[in-house]
mmCIF file of C-alpha atoms in Angstrom:
data_model
loop_
_atom_site.group_PDB
_atom_site.id
_atom_site.type_symbol
_atom_site.label_atom_id
_atom_site.label_comp_id
_atom_site.label_asym_id
_atom_site.label_seq_id
_atom_site.Cartn_x
_atom_site.Cartn_y
_atom_site.Cartn_z
ATOM 1 C CA UNK A 1 -151.110 77.064 -129.548
ATOM 2 C CA UNK A 2 -151.171 80.649 -129.039
ATOM 3 C CA UNK A 3 -154.888 81.994 -128.761
ATOM 4 C CA UNK A 4 -156.684 84.309 -125.933
ATOM 5 C CA UNK A 5 -160.109 84.416 -123.899
ATOM 6 C CA UNK A 6 -161.510 87.747 -122.646
ATOM 7 C CA UNK A 7 -163.864 86.705 -119.588
ATOM 8 C CA UNK A 8 -165.925 89.213 -118.413
ATOM 9 C CA UNK A 9 -167.576 89.299 -115.022
ATOM 10 C CA UNK A 10 -170.540 90.580 -113.514
ATOM 11 C CA UNK A 11 -169.161 93.024 -111.781
ATOM 12 C CA UNK A 12 -167.118 94.641 -114.523
ATOM 13 C CA UNK A 13 -164.007 93.017 -113.956
ATOM 14 C CA UNK A 14 -162.393 92.150 -117.620
ATOM 15 C CA UNK A 15 -159.355 89.760 -117.936
ATOM 16 C CA UNK A 16 -157.539 88.433 -120.913
ATOM 17 C CA UNK A 17 -155.919 84.655 -120.345
ATOM 18 C CA UNK A 18 -153.601 83.713 -122.911
ATOM 19 C CA UNK A 19 -155.096 79.826 -123.803
ATOM 20 C CA UNK A 20 -151.744 78.353 -121.713
ATOM 21 C CA UNK A 21 -152.779 80.017 -118.078
ATOM 22 C CA UNK A 22 -156.889 79.328 -119.150
ATOM 23 C CA UNK A 23 -157.805 76.364 -117.817
ATOM 24 C CA UNK A 24 -161.239 76.106 -120.017
ATOM 25 C CA UNK A 25 -158.861 77.091 -123.166
ATOM 26 C CA UNK A 26 -156.393 74.315 -122.194
ATOM 27 C CA UNK A 27 -159.023 71.266 -122.003
ATOM 28 C CA UNK A 28 -160.768 72.570 -124.744
ATOM 29 C CA UNK A 29 -156.982 72.469 -126.928
ATOM 30 C CA UNK A 30 -156.445 69.730 -125.638
ATOM 31 C CA UNK A 31 -159.667 67.945 -126.400
ATOM 32 C CA UNK A 32 -160.069 66.835 -123.160
ATOM 33 C CA UNK A 33 -163.528 68.817 -122.517
ATOM 34 C CA UNK A 34 -165.276 68.370 -125.868
ATOM 35 C CA UNK A 35 -168.592 65.913 -126.324
ATOM 36 C CA UNK A 36 -168.704 62.770 -126.599
ATOM 37 C CA UNK A 37 -169.562 62.575 -129.876
ATOM 38 C CA UNK A 38 -166.578 64.351 -131.415
ATOM 39 C CA UNK A 39 -164.733 61.784 -131.747
ATOM 40 C CA UNK A 40 -166.385 59.810 -134.081
ATOM 41 C CA UNK A 41 -168.112 63.306 -135.324
ATOM 42 C CA UNK A 42 -169.341 62.337 -139.483
ATOM 43 C CA UNK A 43 -168.979 66.151 -140.411
ATOM 44 C CA UNK A 44 -165.162 65.864 -140.114
ATOM 45 C CA UNK A 45 -164.621 66.406 -143.571
ATOM 46 C CA UNK A 46 -164.372 68.873 -146.366
ATOM 47 C CA UNK A 47 -168.019 68.017 -147.823
ATOM 48 C CA UNK A 48 -169.545 70.497 -146.136
ATOM 49 C CA UNK A 49 -173.200 71.195 -145.505
ATOM 50 C CA UNK A 50 -173.576 74.621 -144.897
ATOM 51 C CA UNK A 51 -172.608 77.326 -147.102
ATOM 52 C CA UNK A 52 -169.546 78.258 -145.771
ATOM 53 C CA UNK A 53 -166.971 76.776 -143.549
ATOM 54 C CA UNK A 54 -165.174 79.314 -141.073
ATOM 55 C CA UNK A 55 -162.740 79.167 -138.778
ATOM 56 C CA UNK A 56 -158.885 79.755 -138.281
ATOM 57 C CA UNK A 57 -156.149 78.756 -140.940
ATOM 58 C CA UNK A 58 -154.088 77.019 -139.129
ATOM 59 C CA UNK A 59 -150.651 76.632 -140.630
ATOM 60 C CA UNK A 60 -150.352 80.142 -142.571
ATOM 61 C CA UNK A 61 -147.707 81.910 -141.283
ATOM 62 C CA UNK A 62 -145.712 78.815 -142.755
ATOM 63 C CA UNK A 63 -146.492 79.946 -146.279
ATOM 64 C CA UNK A 64 -144.413 82.098 -147.678
ATOM 65 C CA UNK A 65 -146.495 83.546 -150.532
ATOM 66 C CA UNK A 66 -148.957 85.327 -147.959
ATOM 67 C CA UNK A 67 -149.013 88.438 -148.784
ATOM 68 C CA UNK A 68 -150.690 89.705 -144.927
ATOM 69 C CA UNK A 69 -149.335 89.928 -141.123
ATOM 70 C CA UNK A 70 -150.942 86.804 -139.512
ATOM 71 C CA UNK A 71 -149.183 87.626 -136.054
ATOM 72 C CA UNK A 72 -153.014 88.197 -134.622
ATOM 73 C CA UNK A 73 -154.561 85.121 -136.492
ATOM 74 C CA UNK A 74 -156.146 84.608 -140.401
ATOM 75 C CA UNK A 75 -159.266 83.342 -140.583
ATOM 76 C CA UNK A 76 -160.142 80.118 -143.132
ATOM 77 C CA UNK A 77 -163.534 80.337 -145.551
ATOM 78 C CA UNK A 78 -164.201 77.642 -147.259
ATOM 79 C CA UNK A 79 -167.227 77.779 -150.219
ATOM 80 C CA UNK A 80 -169.142 75.040 -149.816
ATOM 81 C CA UNK A 81 -172.066 76.291 -152.661
ATOM 82 C CA UNK A 82 -172.740 78.654 -154.711
ATOM 83 C CA UNK A 83 -175.237 80.639 -152.285
ATOM 84 C CA UNK A 84 -171.962 80.290 -150.316
ATOM 85 C CA UNK A 85 -170.219 82.333 -153.123
ATOM 86 C CA UNK A 86 -173.171 84.301 -153.582
ATOM 87 C CA UNK A 87 -172.545 85.332 -150.199
ATOM 88 C CA UNK A 88 -169.008 85.832 -150.445
ATOM 89 C CA UNK A 89 -169.175 87.905 -153.313
ATOM 90 C CA UNK A 90 -171.515 90.810 -151.744
ATOM 91 C CA UNK A 91 -169.436 91.353 -148.760
ATOM 92 C CA UNK A 92 -165.964 91.082 -150.823
ATOM 93 C CA UNK A 93 -164.889 94.929 -150.561
ATOM 94 C CA UNK A 94 -164.858 94.749 -146.832
ATOM 95 C CA UNK A 95 -162.716 92.159 -146.260
ATOM 96 C CA UNK A 96 -158.925 91.247 -147.132
ATOM 97 C CA UNK A 97 -159.725 87.576 -149.254
ATOM 98 C CA UNK A 98 -156.732 85.979 -150.520
ATOM 99 C CA UNK A 99 -157.435 82.418 -152.769
ATOM 100 C CA UNK A 100 -155.817 79.608 -151.588
ATOM 101 C CA UNK A 101 -155.781 76.123 -152.586
ATOM 102 C CA UNK A 102 -157.583 73.420 -150.847
ATOM 103 C CA UNK A 103 -153.959 71.464 -149.996
ATOM 104 C CA UNK A 104 -153.087 75.108 -148.373
ATOM 105 C CA UNK A 105 -156.513 75.690 -146.729
ATOM 106 C CA UNK A 106 -156.705 72.061 -144.850
ATOM 107 C CA UNK A 107 -152.800 70.593 -144.397
ATOM 108 C CA UNK A 108 -152.787 71.916 -141.240
ATOM 109 C CA UNK A 109 -156.543 70.996 -140.487
ATOM 110 C CA UNK A 110 -156.335 67.771 -139.323
ATOM 111 C CA UNK A 111 -160.423 67.617 -138.034
ATOM 112 C CA UNK A 112 -161.345 68.077 -141.599
ATOM 113 C CA UNK A 113 -159.951 64.809 -142.409
ATOM 114 C CA UNK A 114 -160.474 63.204 -139.359
ATOM 115 C CA UNK A 115 -162.608 63.044 -135.825
ATOM 116 C CA UNK A 116 -160.625 64.403 -132.869
ATOM 117 C CA UNK A 117 -158.634 61.664 -130.700
ATOM 118 C CA UNK A 118 -160.412 60.800 -127.096
ATOM 119 C CA UNK A 119 -157.742 61.617 -125.000
ATOM 120 C CA UNK A 120 -156.568 58.885 -122.245
ATOM 121 C CA UNK A 121 -157.043 61.038 -119.660
ATOM 122 C CA UNK A 122 -160.857 62.285 -120.411
ATOM 123 C CA UNK A 123 -162.522 59.510 -118.732
ATOM 124 C CA UNK A 124 -160.817 59.534 -115.436
ATOM 125 C CA UNK A 125 -161.348 63.709 -115.825
ATOM 126 C CA UNK A 126 -165.055 63.170 -115.952
ATOM 127 C CA UNK A 127 -165.367 60.272 -113.268
ATOM 128 C CA UNK A 128 -163.413 63.085 -111.145
ATOM 129 C CA UNK A 129 -165.485 66.086 -112.162
ATOM 130 C CA UNK A 130 -168.689 65.633 -110.123
ATOM 131 C CA UNK A 131 -166.773 64.405 -107.269
ATOM 132 C CA UNK A 132 -164.232 67.365 -106.946
ATOM 133 C CA UNK A 133 -164.023 71.357 -107.377
ATOM 134 C CA UNK A 134 -163.620 73.281 -110.342
ATOM 135 C CA UNK A 135 -160.049 74.401 -108.990
ATOM 136 C CA UNK A 136 -159.356 70.704 -108.026
ATOM 137 C CA UNK A 137 -160.281 69.763 -111.609
ATOM 138 C CA UNK A 138 -158.275 72.359 -113.051
ATOM 139 C CA UNK A 139 -154.973 71.909 -111.246
ATOM 140 C CA UNK A 140 -155.471 67.424 -111.773
ATOM 141 C CA UNK A 141 -155.978 67.988 -115.122
ATOM 142 C CA UNK A 142 -156.559 71.541 -117.177
ATOM 143 C CA UNK A 143 -153.245 72.670 -116.688
ATOM 144 C CA UNK A 144 -150.076 72.867 -118.375
ATOM 145 C CA UNK A 145 -147.108 71.201 -116.662
ATOM 146 C CA UNK A 146 -144.348 71.161 -118.656
ATOM 147 C CA UNK A 147 -140.954 72.519 -118.816
ATOM 148 C CA UNK A 148 -141.871 75.047 -121.470
ATOM 149 C CA UNK A 149 -144.704 77.029 -119.688
ATOM 150 C CA UNK A 150 -142.602 77.013 -116.348
ATOM 151 C CA UNK A 151 -139.701 78.962 -117.964
ATOM 152 C CA UNK A 152 -142.258 81.395 -119.567
ATOM 153 C CA UNK A 153 -143.597 81.751 -116.829
ATOM 154 C CA UNK A 154 -140.165 82.926 -115.580
ATOM 155 C CA UNK A 155 -139.348 85.667 -118.597
ATOM 156 C CA UNK A 156 -140.751 88.929 -118.871
ATOM 157 C CA UNK A 157 -143.920 89.127 -121.271
ATOM 158 C CA UNK A 158 -142.104 91.763 -123.266
ATOM 159 C CA UNK A 159 -139.018 89.211 -123.978
ATOM 160 C CA UNK A 160 -141.343 86.271 -125.750
ATOM 161 C CA UNK A 161 -141.510 88.073 -128.696
ATOM 162 C CA UNK A 162 -137.963 88.516 -129.165
ATOM 163 C CA UNK A 163 -137.076 84.759 -128.030
ATOM 164 C CA UNK A 164 -139.331 83.886 -130.513
ATOM 165 C CA UNK A 165 -137.450 85.479 -133.208
ATOM 166 C CA UNK A 166 -134.412 84.965 -131.840
ATOM 167 C CA UNK A 167 -135.357 80.708 -131.925
ATOM 168 C CA UNK A 168 -136.462 80.539 -135.848
ATOM 169 C CA UNK A 169 -133.167 82.572 -136.820
ATOM 170 C CA UNK A 170 -131.637 79.795 -134.820
ATOM 171 C CA UNK A 171 -133.423 77.335 -136.668
#
């Protein structure tokens, strides 16, 4: 996963949450808290109605020919119309743009090919939604209980990047 959420509270306090520790992102990225229409969405294909499609370019780091650093993420822009093409040309000088094939752009984008799969626990989650506090719901459904997360919590944060590089080198 690898994303972060910035939470800004009315009292001025800000918190940056990583997706593995953030219950909202955990539910979203595991498809648990999506709208029910997402599981039968008609727009999960490359034939788009808008002029541009914007998203995260998932999988760009696996393409050896990528010329820039992808650590902070790379955006994907699909140009769907002549108007979209004109819009991109207008702001071309302000963007770093690298052209990619449609196959490269979509190979790690499963939802440009098919809708999300509804998780088995989703109905149970929403059955409990009005019966439990958010903290109870988060503890039951919106937390990563895996061994990987447990081990990550034991290792100081500044070692995570080093271990990630080491694991790639070992493979």
